[in-house]
Coordinates of C-alpha atoms and ligand atoms in Angstrom, one line a residue:
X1 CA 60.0 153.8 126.0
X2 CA 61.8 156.6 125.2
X3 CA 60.1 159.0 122.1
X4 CA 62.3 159.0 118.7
X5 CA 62.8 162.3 117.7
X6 CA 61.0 163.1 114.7
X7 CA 63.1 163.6 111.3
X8 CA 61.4 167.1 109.6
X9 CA 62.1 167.6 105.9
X10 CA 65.4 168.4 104.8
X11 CA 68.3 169.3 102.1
X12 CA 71.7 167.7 102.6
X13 CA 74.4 169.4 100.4
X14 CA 77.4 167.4 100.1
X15 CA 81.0 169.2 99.5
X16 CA 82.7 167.0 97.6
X17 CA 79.5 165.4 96.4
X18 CA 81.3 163.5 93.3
X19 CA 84.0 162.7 95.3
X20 CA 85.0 159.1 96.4
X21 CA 83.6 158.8 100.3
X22 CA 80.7 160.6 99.3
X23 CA 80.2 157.9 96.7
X24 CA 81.0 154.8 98.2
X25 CA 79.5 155.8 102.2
X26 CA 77.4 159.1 102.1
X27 CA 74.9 158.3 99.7
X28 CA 74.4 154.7 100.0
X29 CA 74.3 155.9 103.8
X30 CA 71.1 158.0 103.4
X31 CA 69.8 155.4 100.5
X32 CA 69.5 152.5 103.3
X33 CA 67.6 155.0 106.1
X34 CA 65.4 156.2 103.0
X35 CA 64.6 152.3 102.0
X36 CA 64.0 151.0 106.1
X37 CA 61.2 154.1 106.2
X38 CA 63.4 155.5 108.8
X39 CA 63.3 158.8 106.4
X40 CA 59.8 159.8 105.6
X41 CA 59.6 163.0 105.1
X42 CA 60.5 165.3 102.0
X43 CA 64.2 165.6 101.2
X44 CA 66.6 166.6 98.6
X45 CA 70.3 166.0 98.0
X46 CA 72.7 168.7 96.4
X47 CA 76.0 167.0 95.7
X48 CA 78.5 169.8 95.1
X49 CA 81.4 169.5 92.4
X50 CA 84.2 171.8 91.6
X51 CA 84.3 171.1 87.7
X52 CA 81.8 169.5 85.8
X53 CA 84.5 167.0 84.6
X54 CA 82.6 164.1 86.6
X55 CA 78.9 165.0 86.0
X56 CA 78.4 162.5 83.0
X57 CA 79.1 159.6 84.9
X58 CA 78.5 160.5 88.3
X59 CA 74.4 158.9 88.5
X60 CA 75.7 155.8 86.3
X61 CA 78.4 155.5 89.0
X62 CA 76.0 156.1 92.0
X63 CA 73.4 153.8 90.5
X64 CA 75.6 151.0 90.6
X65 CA 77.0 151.8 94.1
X66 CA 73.9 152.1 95.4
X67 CA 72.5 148.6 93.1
X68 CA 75.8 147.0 94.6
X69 CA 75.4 148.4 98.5
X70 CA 71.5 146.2 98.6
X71 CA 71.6 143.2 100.1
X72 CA 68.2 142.5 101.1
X73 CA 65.2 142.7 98.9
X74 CA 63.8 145.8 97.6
X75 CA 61.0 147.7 95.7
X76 CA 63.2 148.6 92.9
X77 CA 61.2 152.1 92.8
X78 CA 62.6 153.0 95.8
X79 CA 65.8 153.3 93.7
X80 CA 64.6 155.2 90.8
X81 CA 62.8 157.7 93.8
X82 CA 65.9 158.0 95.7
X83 CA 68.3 158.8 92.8
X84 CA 65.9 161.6 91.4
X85 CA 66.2 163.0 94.7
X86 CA 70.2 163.9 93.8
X87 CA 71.1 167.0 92.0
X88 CA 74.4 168.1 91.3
X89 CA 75.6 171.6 91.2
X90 CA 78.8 173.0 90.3
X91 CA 80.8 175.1 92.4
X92 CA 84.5 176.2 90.8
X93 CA 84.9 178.7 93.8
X94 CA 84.3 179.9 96.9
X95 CA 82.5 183.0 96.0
X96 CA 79.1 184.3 96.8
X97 CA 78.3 184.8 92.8
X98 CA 79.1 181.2 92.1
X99 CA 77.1 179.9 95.5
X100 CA 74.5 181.9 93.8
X101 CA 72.7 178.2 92.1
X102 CA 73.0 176.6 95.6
X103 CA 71.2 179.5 97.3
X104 CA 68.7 179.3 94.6
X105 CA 67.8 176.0 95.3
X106 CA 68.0 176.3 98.8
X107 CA 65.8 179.4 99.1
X108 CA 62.9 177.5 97.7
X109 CA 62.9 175.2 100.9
X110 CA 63.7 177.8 103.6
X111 CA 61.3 175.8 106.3
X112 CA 63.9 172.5 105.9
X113 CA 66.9 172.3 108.0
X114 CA 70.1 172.0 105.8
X115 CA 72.9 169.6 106.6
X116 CA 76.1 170.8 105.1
X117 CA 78.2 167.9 105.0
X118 CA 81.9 168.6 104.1
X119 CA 83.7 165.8 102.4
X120 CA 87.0 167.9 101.3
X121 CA 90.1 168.1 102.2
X122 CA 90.0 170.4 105.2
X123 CA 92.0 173.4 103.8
X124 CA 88.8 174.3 102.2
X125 CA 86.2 174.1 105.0
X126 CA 86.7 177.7 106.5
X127 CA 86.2 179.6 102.5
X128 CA 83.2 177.4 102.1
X129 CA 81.8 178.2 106.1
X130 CA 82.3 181.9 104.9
X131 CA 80.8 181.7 101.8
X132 CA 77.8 180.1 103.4
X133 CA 77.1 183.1 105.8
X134 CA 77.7 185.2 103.4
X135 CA 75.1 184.3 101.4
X136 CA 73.0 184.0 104.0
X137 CA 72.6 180.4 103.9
X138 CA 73.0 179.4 107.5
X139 CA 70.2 180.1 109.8
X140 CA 69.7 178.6 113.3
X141 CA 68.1 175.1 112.1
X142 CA 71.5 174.8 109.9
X143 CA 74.0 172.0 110.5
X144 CA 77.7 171.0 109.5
X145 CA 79.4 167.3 109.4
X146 CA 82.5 167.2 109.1
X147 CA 84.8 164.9 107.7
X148 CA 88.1 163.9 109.0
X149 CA 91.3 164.7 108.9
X150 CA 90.8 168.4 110.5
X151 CA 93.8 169.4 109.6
X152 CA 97.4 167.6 110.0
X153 CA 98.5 169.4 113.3
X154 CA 97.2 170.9 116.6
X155 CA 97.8 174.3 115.5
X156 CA 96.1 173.8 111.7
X157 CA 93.1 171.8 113.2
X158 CA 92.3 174.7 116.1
X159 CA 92.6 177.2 112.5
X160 CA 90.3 175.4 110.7
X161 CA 88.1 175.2 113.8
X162 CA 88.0 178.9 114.5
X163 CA 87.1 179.5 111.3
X164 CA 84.0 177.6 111.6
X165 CA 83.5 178.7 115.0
X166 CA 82.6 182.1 113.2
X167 CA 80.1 180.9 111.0
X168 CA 78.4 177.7 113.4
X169 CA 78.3 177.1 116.7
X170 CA 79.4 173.8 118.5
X171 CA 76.0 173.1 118.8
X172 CA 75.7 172.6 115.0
X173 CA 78.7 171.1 114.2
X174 CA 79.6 167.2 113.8
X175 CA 82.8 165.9 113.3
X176 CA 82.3 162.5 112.0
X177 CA 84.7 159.5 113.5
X178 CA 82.7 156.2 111.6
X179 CA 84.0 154.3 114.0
X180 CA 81.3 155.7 116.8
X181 CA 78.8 154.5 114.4
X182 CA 79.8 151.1 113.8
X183 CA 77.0 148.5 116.3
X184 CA 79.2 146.8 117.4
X185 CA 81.1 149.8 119.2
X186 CA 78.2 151.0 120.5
X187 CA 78.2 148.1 122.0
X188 CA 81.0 148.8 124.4
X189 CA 78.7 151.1 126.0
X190 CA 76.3 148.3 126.7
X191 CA 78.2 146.1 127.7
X192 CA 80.4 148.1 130.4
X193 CA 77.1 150.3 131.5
X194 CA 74.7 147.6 131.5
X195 CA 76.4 144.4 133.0
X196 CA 77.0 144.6 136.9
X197 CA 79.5 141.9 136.1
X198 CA 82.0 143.6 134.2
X199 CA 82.2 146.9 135.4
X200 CA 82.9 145.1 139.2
X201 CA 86.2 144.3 137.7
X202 CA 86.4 146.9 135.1
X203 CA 90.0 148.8 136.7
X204 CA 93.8 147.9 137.2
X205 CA 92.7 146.5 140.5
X206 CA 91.5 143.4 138.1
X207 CA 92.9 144.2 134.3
X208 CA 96.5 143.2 133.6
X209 CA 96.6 145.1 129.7
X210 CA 94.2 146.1 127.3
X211 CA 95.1 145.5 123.5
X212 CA 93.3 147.3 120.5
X213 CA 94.2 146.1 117.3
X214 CA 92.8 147.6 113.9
X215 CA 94.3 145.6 111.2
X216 CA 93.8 145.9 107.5
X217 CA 94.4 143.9 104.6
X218 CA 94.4 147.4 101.8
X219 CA 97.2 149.5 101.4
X220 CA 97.3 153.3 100.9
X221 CA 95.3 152.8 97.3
X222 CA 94.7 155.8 95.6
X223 CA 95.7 158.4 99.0
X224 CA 99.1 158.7 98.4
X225 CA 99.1 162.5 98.5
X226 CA 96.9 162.3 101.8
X227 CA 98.8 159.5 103.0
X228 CA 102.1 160.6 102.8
X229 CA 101.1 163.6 105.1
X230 CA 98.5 161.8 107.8
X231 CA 100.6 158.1 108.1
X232 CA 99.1 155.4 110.6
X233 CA 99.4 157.3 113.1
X234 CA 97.1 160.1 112.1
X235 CA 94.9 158.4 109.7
X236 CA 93.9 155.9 112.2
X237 CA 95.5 156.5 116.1
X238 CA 93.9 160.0 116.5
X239 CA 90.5 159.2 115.7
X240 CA 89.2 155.6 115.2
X241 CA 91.9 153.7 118.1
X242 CA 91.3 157.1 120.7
X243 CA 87.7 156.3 120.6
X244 CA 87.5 152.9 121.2
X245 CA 90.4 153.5 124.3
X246 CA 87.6 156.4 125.7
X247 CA 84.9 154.1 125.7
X248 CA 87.1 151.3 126.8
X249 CA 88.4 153.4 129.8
X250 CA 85.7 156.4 130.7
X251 CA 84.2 156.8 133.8
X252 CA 80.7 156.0 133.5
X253 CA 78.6 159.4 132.4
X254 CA 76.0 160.6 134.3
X255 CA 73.7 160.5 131.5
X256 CA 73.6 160.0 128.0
X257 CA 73.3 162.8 126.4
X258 CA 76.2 164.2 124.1
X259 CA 78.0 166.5 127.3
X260 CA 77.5 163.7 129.7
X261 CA 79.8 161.2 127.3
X262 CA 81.8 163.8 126.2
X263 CA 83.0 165.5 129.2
X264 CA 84.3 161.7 130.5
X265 CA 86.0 160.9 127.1
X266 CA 87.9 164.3 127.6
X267 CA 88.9 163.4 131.2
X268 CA 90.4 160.1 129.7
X269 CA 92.5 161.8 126.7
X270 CA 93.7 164.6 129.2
X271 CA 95.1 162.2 131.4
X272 CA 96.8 160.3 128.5
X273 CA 100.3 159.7 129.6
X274 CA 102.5 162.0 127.0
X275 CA 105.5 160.5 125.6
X276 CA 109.1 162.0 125.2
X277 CA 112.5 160.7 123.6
X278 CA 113.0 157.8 125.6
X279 CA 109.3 156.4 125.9
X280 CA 108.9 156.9 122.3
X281 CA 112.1 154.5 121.5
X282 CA 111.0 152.3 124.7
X283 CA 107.2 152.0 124.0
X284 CA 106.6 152.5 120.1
X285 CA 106.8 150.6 117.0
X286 CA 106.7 152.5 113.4
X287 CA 106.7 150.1 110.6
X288 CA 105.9 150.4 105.9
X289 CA 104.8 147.8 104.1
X290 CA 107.2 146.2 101.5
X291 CA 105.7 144.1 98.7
X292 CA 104.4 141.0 99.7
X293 CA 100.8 138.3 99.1
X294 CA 98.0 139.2 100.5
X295 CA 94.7 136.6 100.3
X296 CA 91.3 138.1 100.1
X297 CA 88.0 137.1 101.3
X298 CA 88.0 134.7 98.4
X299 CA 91.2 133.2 99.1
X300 CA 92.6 134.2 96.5
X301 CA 96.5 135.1 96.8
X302 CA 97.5 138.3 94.9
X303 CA 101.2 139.9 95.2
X304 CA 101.3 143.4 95.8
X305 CA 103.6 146.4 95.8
X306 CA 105.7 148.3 98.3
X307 CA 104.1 151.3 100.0
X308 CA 106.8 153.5 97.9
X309 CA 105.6 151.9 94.6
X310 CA 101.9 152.4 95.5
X311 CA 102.9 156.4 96.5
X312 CA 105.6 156.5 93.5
X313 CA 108.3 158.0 95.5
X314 CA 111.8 156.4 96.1
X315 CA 111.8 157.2 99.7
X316 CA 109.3 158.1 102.5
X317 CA 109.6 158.3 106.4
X318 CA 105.9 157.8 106.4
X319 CA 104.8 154.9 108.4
X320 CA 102.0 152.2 107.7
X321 CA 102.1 150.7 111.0
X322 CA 102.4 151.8 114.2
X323 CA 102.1 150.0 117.7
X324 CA 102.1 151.8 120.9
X325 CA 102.1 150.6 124.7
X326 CA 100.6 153.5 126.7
X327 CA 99.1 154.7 130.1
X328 CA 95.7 156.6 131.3
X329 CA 97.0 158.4 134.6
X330 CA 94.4 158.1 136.5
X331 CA 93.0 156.7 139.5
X332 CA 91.0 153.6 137.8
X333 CA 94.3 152.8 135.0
X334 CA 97.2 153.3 137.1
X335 CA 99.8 151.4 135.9
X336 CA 98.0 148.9 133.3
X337 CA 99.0 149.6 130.1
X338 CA 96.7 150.0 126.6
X339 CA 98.8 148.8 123.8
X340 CA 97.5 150.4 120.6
X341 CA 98.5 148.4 117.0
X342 CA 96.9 149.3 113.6
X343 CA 98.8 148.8 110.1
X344 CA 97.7 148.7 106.5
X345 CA 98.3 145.4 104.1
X346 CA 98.7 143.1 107.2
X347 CA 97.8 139.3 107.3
X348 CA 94.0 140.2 107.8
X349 CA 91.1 142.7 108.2
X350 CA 90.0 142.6 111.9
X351 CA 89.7 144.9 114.9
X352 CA 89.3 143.3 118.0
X353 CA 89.7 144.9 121.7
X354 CA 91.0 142.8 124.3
X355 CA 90.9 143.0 127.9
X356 CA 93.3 140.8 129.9
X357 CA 92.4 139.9 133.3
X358 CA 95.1 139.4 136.1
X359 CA 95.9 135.8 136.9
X360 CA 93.7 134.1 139.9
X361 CA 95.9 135.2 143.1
X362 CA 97.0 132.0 144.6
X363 CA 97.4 128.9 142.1
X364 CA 95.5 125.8 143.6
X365 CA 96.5 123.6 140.6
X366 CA 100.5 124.3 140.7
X367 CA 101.0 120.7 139.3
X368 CA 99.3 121.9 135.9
X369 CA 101.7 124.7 135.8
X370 CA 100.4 128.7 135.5
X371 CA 97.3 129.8 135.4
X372 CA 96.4 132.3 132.0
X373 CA 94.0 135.1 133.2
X374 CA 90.8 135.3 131.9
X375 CA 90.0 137.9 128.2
X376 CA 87.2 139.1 127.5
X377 CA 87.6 139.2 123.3
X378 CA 85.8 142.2 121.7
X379 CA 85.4 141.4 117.8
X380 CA 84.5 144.4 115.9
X381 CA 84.6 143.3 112.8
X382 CA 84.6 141.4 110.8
X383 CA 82.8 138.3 112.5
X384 CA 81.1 140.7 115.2
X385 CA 81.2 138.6 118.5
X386 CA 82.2 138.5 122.1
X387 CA 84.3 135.9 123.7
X388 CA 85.0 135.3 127.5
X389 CA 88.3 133.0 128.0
X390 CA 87.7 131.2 130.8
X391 CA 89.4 127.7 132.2
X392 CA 88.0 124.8 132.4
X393 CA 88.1 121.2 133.4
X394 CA 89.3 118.8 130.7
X395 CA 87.1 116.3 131.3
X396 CA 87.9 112.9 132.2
X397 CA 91.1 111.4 134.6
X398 CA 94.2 112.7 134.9
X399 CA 93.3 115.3 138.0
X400 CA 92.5 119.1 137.1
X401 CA 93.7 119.9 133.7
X402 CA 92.3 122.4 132.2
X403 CA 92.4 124.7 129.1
X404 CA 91.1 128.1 128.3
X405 CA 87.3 127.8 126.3
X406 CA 85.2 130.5 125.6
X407 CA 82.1 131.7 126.5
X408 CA 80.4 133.3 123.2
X409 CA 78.4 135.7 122.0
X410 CA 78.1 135.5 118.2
X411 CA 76.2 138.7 116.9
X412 CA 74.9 136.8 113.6
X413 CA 74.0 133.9 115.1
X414 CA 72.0 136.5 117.6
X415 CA 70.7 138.6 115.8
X416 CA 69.0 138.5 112.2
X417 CA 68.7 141.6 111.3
X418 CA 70.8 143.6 109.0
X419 CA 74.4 145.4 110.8
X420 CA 73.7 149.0 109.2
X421 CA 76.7 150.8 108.1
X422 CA 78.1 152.9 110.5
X423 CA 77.5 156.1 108.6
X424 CA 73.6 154.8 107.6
X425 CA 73.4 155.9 112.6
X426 CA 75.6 158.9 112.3
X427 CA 74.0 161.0 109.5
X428 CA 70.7 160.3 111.3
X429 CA 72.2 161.3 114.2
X430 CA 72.8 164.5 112.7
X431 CA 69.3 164.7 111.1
X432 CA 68.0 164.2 114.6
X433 CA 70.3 166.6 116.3
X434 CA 72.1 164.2 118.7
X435 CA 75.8 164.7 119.2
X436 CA 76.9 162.1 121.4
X437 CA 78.4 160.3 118.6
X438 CA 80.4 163.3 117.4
X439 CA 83.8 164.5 118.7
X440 CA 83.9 168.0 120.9
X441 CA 86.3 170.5 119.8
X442 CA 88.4 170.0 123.1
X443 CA 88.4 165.9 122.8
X444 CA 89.6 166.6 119.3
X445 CA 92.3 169.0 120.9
X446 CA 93.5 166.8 123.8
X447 CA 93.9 163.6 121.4
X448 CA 96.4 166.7 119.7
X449 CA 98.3 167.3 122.3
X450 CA 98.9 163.6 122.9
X451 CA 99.8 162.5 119.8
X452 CA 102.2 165.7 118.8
X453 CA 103.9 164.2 121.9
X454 CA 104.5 160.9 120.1
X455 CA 105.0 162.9 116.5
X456 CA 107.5 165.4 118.3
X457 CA 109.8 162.5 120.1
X458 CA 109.5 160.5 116.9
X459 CA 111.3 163.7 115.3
X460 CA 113.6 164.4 117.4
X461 CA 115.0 161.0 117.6
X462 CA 114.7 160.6 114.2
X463 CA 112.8 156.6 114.9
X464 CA 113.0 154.7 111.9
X465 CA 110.6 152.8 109.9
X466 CA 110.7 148.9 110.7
X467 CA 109.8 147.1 107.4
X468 CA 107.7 144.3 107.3
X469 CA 106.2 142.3 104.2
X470 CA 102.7 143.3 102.9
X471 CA 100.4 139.6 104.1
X472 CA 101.9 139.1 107.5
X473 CA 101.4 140.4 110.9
X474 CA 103.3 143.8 110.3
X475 CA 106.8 144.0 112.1
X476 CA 108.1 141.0 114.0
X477 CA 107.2 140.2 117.4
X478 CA 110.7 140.2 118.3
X479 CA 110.6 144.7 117.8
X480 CA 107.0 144.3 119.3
X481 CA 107.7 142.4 122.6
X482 CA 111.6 144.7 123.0
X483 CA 109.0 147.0 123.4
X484 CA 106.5 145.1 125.6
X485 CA 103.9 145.6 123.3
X486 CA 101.9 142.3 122.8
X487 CA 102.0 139.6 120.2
X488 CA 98.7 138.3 117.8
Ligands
LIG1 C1 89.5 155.6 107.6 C2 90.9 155.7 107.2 O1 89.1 156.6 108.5 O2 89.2 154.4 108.1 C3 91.3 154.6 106.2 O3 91.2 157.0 106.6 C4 90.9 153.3 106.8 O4 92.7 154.6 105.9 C5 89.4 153.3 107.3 O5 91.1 152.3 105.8 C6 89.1 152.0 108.0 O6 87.7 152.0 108.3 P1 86.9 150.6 108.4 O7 85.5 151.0 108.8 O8 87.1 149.9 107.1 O9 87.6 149.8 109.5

């Protein structure tokens, strides 16, 4: 069996350290690793604030995150430990005199690598890079996680980039996508790369479509400023749905170490059909939410507001839904299209990959009517499984009828032990130095170019917004099939 890398003491100082993700994923994150044993050795945690305007309630707030986040049993010490581990430190600017507490700190612990994890908004990561090396706080054991969006265009994402270029190289830089992280998309690895079965039929030679839905029940909540300048399309096709269409459609890597996996996911997003005025109109759907009733986990029905009432703005192109049929020119995908759909305050949370088989190539049981080809259901979440749709017999007289059952793979009924978060793989990841979950700077710059393609066309025909009712399945499968895409 392959050795684990060894996790060596550490600082990780978090920009943005008061900050909502930090508070609700970061934290609890390393918490869960620090409970499991997983993190042994000596660490501390500087959480960086701007004003000191959230210090008072910051630990209660943690505390109770992290209290809330448990759902196994515990030595209750391990909570008290953990949170004494967390210091904040205010930062107004991004100069070296007011870095000067950090490097205080940091300097007393010179033999631990430091993770700088940067949970701003993006604008800011290149002063704080700079301040960084000014003060001389990077050194070769140094890493840096970043936090998506980078930036809100090609040419402000390959800015940002070069200015962290000149302070880290690619070998210490991590751009987080959670997604990666999540089991049950590591998975997909597994299952194409370790099943003779699957990747024997695994081209268009035997796969009619692929579908990739992400759909979620929550609106834009308190984003609005973000919101209004990312949309669907950024916030969620860029990053999260790009992923899961490389590891969907990637040549298998020679090995599987971070350039191996890379290089293929790059091949895939380079040959990523591009779209222009008519294929935009032809093959995409943008949609916003309008008030409607959504029903929770609890089954509880709640009515909630328009996207313009949640942004408070009377008008906004921005769109909360998008759908897209697309094509991978290359040799394996020629000609079978990916349909990408993702919205905000739609029926129900789930996000589930499909792959459609072709239909059997000569119909023995003409009398029963047309054969459905077989699916193979990926469920990421929530209800982690995989289903194979397959036809069979109906048993009893009446010759061969049959009807589509599944083959399944529950992961709960599977497995007992706990899912871990997706961020509790990735920060260890980073701790560990493997990159293979992260995103290259050229993946991030191909997945661009594609969707300023889409962005561009939108703009210059001036597509409009589709509106559909918060609770159902975003807009009607009338819009969605005009355009091929598929229904539910
Ligand atoms: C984030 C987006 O990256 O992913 C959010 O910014 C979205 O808008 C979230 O809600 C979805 O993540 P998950 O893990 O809940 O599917």
């Amino acid at each position: 069996m392959k050795k684990l890398i060894k996790i060596n003491p550490f600082n990780v100082v978090i920009f943005g350290g008061t900050g909502d993700l930090a508070l609700r994923k970061i934290y609890p994150a390393l918490f869960h690793r620090y409970a499991d044993n997983q993190i042994k050795c000596d660490f501390n945690i500087f959480s960086i604030a701007r004003t000191e305007k959230n210090n008072s309630n910051f630990y209660s707030k943690l505390k109770s995150t992290i209290i809330n986040s448990v759902d196994y049993d515990i030595d209750k010490n391990k909570i008290v430990d953990f949170l004494e581990k967390i210091k904040i430190i205010n930062i107004p600017k991004h100069t070296i005199t007011d870095y000067q507490p950090l490097k205080n700190v940091l300097d007393k612990t010179s033999d631990f690598q430091t993770i700088f994890y940067f949970s701003t908004p993006s604008a800011a990561f290149g002063d704080i890079s700079e301040t960084l090396e000014k003060c001389n706080l990077i050194n070769s054991r140094s890493k840096v996680v970043l936090e998506k969006p980078l930036g809100f265009s090609l040419a402000s994402s390959k800015e940002i980039n070069s200015k962290i270029s000149k302070c880290f190289s690619e070998n210490q830089i991590y751009r987080i996508d959670h997604y990666l992280g999540k089991e049950t998309v590591q998975n997909l690895m597994v299952l194409r790369f370790a099943n003779h079965l699957f990747e024997h039929s695994w081209s268009s030679q035997d796969i009619d479509s692929v579908q990739i839905t992400v759909a979620e029940t929550i609106g834009v909540e308190n984003r609005g400023n973000y919101y209004e300048q990312s949309g669907a399309l950024l916030d969620m096709v860029q990053n999260h749905l790009l992923q899961l269409l490389c590891l969907i459609a990637m040549e298998p890597p020679a090995k599987l170490d971070a350039n191996s996996v890379r290089n293929e996911k790059l091949k895939v997003l380079s040959s990523l059909r591009y779209f222009d005025e008519e294929s935009v109109l032809k093959d995409t759907v943008k949609g916003q939410y309008v008030g409607g009733k959504i029903i929770d986990n609890e089954n509880t029905e709640s009515l909630v507001s328009s996207y313009l009432e949640d942004i408070n703005k009377y008008e906004s192109d921005t769109e909360t839904f998008v759908a897209i049929k697309t094509f991978i020119d290359n040799w394996r995908w020629k000609d079978t299209p990916f349909y990408l759909r993702t919205g905000k305050r739609m029926k129900k949370r789930y996000s589930e990959i499909i792959i459609n088989f072709k239909k059997v190539r000569h119909n023995l049981f003409l009398s029963q009517g047309d054969i459905p080809g077989n699916a193979l259901v990926i469920r990421l979440q929530p209800e982690e499984g995989i289903q194979l749709l397959q036809m069979t017999k109906i048993p009893g007289p009446g010759g061969y009828r049959y009807k589509p059952i599944s083959l399944k793979l529950d992961y709960l009924d599977s497995f007992h032990e706990r899912l871990p978060e997706a961020y509790e793989r990735l920060i260890i990841d980073v701790l560990r130095g493997q990159q293979t979950l992260f995103m290259r700077q050229d993946e991030l710059e191909s997945a661009w170019l594609w969707i300023e393609s889409i962005k561009d066309s939108w703009k210059k025909t001036k597509l409009k917004n589709v509106l559909y009712e918060a609770g159902s399945w975003g807009p009607g499968n009338d819009v969605l099939e005009k355009n091929h895409a598929w229904t539910k």
